[in-house]
JSON list of C-alpha atoms in Angstrom, two decimals:
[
{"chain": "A", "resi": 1, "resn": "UNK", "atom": "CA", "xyz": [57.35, -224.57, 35.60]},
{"chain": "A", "resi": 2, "resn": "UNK", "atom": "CA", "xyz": [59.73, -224.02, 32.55]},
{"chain": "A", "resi": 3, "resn": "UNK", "atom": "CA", "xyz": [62.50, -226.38, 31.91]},
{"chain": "A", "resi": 4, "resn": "UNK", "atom": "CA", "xyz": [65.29, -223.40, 32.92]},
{"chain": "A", "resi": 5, "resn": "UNK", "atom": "CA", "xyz": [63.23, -222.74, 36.22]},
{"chain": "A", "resi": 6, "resn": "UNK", "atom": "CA", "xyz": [63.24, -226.64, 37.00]},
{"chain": "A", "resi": 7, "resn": "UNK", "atom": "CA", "xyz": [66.99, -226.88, 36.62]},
{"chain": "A", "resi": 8, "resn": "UNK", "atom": "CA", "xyz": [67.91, -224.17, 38.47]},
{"chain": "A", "resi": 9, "resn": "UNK", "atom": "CA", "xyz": [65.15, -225.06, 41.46]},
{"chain": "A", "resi": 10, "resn": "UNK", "atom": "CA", "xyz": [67.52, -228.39, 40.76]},
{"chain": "A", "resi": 11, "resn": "UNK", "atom": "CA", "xyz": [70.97, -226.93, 41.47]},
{"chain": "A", "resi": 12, "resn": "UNK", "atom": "CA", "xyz": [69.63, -224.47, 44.02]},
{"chain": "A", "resi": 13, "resn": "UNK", "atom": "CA", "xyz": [68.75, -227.69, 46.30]},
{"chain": "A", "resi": 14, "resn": "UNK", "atom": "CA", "xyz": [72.04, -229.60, 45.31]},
{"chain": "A", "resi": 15, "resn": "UNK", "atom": "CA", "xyz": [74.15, -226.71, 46.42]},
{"chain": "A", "resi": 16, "resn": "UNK", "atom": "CA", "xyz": [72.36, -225.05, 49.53]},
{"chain": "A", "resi": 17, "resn": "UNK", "atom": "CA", "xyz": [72.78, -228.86, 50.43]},
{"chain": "A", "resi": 18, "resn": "UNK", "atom": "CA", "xyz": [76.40, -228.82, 50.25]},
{"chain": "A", "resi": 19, "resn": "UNK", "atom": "CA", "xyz": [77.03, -225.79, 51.47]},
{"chain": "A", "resi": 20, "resn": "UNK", "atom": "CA", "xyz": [75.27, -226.39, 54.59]},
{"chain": "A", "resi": 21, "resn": "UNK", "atom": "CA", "xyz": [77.51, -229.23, 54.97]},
{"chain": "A", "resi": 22, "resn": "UNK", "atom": "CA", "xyz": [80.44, -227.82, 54.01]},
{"chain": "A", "resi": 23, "resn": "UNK", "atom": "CA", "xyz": [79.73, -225.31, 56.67]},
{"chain": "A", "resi": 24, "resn": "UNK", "atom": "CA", "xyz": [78.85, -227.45, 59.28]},
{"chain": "A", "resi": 25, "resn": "UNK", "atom": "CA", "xyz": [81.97, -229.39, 59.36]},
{"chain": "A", "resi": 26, "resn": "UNK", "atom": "CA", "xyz": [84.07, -226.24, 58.81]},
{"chain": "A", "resi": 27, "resn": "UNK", "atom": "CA", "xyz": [82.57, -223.97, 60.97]},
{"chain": "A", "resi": 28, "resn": "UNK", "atom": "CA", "xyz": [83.40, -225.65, 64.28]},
{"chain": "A", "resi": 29, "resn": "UNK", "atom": "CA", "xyz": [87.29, -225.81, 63.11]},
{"chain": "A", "resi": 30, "resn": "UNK", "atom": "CA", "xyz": [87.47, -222.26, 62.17]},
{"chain": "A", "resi": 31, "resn": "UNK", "atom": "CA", "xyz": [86.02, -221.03, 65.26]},
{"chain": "A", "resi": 32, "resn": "UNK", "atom": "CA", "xyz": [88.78, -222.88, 67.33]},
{"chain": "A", "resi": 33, "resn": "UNK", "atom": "CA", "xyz": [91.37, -220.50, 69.07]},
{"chain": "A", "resi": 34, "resn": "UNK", "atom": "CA", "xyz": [94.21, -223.42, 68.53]},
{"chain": "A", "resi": 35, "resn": "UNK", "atom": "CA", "xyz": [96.33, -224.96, 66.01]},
{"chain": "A", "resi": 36, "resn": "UNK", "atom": "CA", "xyz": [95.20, -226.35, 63.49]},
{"chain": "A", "resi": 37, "resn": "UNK", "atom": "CA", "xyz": [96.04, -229.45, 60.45]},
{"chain": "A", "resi": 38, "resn": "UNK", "atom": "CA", "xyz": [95.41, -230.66, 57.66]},
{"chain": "A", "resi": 39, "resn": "UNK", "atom": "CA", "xyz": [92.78, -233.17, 58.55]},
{"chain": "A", "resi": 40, "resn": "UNK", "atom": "CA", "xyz": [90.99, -230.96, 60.41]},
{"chain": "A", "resi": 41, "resn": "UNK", "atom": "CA", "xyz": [89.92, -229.20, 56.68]},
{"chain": "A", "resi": 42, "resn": "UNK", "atom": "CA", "xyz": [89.49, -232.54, 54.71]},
{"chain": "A", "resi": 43, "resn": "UNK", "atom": "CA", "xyz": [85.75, -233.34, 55.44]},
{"chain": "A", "resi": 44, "resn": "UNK", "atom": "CA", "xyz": [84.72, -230.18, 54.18]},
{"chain": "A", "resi": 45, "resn": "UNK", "atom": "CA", "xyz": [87.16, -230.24, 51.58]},
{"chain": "A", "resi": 46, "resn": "UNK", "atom": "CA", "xyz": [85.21, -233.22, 50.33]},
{"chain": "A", "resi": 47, "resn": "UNK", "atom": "CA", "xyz": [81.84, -230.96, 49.98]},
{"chain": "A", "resi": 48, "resn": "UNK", "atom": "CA", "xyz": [83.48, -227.70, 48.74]},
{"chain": "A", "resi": 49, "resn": "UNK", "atom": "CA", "xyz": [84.53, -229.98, 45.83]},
{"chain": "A", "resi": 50, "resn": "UNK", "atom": "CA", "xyz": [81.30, -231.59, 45.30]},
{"chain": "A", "resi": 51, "resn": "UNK", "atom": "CA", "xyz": [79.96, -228.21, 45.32]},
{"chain": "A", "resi": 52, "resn": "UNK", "atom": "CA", "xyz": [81.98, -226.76, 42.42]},
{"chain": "A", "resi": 53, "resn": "UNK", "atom": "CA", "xyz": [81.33, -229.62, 40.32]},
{"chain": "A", "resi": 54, "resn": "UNK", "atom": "CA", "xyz": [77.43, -229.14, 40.78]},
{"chain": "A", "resi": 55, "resn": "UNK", "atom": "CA", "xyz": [78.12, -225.03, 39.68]},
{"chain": "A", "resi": 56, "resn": "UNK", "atom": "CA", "xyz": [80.50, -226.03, 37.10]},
{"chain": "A", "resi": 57, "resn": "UNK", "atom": "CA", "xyz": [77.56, -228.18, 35.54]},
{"chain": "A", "resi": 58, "resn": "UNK", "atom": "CA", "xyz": [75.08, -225.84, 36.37]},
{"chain": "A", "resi": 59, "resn": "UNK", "atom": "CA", "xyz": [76.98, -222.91, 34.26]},
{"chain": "A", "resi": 60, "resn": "UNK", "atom": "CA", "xyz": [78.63, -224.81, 31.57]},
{"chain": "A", "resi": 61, "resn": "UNK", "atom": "CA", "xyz": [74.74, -226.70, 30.96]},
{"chain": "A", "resi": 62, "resn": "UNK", "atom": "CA", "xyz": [74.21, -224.52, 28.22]},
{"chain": "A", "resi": 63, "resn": "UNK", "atom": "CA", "xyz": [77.67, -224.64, 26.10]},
{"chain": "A", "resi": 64, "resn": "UNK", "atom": "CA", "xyz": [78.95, -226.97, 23.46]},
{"chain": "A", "resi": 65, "resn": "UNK", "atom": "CA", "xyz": [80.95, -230.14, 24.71]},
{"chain": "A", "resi": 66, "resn": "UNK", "atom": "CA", "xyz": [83.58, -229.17, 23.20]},
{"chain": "A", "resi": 67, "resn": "UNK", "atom": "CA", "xyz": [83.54, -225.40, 24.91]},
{"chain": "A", "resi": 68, "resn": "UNK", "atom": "CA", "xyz": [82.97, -227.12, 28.09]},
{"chain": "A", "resi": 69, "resn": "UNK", "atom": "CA", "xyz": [86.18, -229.84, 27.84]},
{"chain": "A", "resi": 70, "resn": "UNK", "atom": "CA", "xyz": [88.39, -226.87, 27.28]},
{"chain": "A", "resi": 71, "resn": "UNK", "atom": "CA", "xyz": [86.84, -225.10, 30.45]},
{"chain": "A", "resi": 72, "resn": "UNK", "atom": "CA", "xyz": [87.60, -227.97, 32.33]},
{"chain": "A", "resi": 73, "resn": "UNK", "atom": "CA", "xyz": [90.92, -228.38, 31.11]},
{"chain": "A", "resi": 74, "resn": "UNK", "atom": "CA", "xyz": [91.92, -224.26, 32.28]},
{"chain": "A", "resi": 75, "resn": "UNK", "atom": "CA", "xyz": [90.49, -225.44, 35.45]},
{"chain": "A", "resi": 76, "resn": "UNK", "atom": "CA", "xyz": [92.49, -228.83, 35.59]},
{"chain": "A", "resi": 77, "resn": "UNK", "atom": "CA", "xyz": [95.42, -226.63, 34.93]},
{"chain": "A", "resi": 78, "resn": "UNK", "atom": "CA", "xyz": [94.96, -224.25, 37.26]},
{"chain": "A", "resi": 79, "resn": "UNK", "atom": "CA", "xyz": [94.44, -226.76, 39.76]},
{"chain": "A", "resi": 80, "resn": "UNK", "atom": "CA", "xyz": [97.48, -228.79, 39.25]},
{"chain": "A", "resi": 81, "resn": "UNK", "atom": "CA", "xyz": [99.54, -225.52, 39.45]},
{"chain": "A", "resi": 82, "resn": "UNK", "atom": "CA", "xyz": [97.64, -224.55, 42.67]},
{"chain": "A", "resi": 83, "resn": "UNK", "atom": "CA", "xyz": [98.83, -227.74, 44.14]},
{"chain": "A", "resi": 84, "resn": "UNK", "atom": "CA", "xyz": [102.72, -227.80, 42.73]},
{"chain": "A", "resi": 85, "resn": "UNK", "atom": "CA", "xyz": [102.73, -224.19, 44.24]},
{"chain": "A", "resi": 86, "resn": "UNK", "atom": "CA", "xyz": [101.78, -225.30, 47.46]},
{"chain": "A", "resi": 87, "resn": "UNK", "atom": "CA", "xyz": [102.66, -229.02, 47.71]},
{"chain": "A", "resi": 88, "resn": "UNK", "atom": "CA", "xyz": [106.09, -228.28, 49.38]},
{"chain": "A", "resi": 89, "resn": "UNK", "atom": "CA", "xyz": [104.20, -226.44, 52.18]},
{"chain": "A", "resi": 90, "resn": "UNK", "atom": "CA", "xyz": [101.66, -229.60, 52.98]},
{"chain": "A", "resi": 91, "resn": "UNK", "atom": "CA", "xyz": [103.93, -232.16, 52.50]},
{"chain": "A", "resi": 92, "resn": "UNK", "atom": "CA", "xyz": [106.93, -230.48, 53.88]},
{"chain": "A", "resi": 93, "resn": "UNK", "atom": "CA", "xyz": [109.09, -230.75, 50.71]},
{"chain": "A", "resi": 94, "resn": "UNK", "atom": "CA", "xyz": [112.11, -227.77, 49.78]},
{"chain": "A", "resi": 95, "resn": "UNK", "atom": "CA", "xyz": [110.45, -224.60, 51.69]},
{"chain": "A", "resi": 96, "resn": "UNK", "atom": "CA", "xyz": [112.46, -221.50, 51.47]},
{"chain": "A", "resi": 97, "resn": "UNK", "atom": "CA", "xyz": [111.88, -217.84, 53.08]},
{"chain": "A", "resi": 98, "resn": "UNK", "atom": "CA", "xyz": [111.75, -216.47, 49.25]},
{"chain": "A", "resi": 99, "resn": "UNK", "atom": "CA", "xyz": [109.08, -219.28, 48.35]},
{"chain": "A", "resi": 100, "resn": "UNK", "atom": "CA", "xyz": [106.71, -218.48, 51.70]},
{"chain": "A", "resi": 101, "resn": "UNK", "atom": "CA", "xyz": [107.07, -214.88, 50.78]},
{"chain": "A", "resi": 102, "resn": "UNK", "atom": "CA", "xyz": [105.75, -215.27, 47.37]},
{"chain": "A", "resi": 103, "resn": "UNK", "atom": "CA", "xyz": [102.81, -218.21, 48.30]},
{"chain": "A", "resi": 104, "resn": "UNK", "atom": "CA", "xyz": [101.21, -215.58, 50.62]},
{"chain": "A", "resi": 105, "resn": "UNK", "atom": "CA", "xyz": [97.95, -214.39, 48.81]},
{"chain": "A", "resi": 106, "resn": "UNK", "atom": "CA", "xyz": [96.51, -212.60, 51.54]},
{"chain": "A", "resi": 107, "resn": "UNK", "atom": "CA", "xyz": [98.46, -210.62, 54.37]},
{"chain": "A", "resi": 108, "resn": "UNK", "atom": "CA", "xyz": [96.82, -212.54, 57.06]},
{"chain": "A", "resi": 109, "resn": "UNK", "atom": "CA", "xyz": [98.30, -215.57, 55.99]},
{"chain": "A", "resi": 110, "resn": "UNK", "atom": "CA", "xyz": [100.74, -216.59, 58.90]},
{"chain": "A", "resi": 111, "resn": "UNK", "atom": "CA", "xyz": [103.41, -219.73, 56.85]},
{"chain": "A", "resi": 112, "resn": "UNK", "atom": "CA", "xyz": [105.56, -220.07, 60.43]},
{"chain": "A", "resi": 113, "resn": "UNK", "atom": "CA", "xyz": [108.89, -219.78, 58.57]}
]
């Protein structure tokens, strides 16, 4: 088996692993007919993260460090802005009808205003 084939055999394991239990402790909350919170989502937060780290390896193996810092960095940045755009909706901070308008990404998305 050639070195590629190993290491992808590798991350193939890693991340059916994690998204089986992502799934399992997110399936039974999104099949719920009620409300639900935040800490219902965390434990599968915890793999979903795990499992982006494991395919952010996986496709940034074969780049220079430096290439692969600056990556990470775009995604740091975009992740920090993720959460200072939606921040004030979790931790009920300033919330205004203009703001909830704007934070919906899909039309499905129900923010209770």
């Amino acid at each position: 088996m050639s070195s590629q084939a190993a290491k992808t055999a590798f991350y193939d394991e890693v991340c059916g692993f994690l998204v089986i239990a992502w799934a399992l402790h997110y399936l039974p909350f999104f099949l719920m007919q009620r409300q639900l919170f935040l800490h219902h989502y965390l434990p599968s937060l915890w793999f979903a993260v795990l499992c982006f780290c494991a395919v952010f390896d996986f496709i940034t193996s074969r780049v220079r460090p430096r290439t692969r810092i600056q990556i990470a960095t775009i995604v740091l940045i975009l992740v920090v802005w993720s959460w200072s755009h939606f921040s004030p909706l979790t931790y009920a901070g300033e919330w205004t009808r203009g703001k909830c308008e704007r934070a919906k990404w899909l039309r499905t998305w129900d923010f209770s205003w």
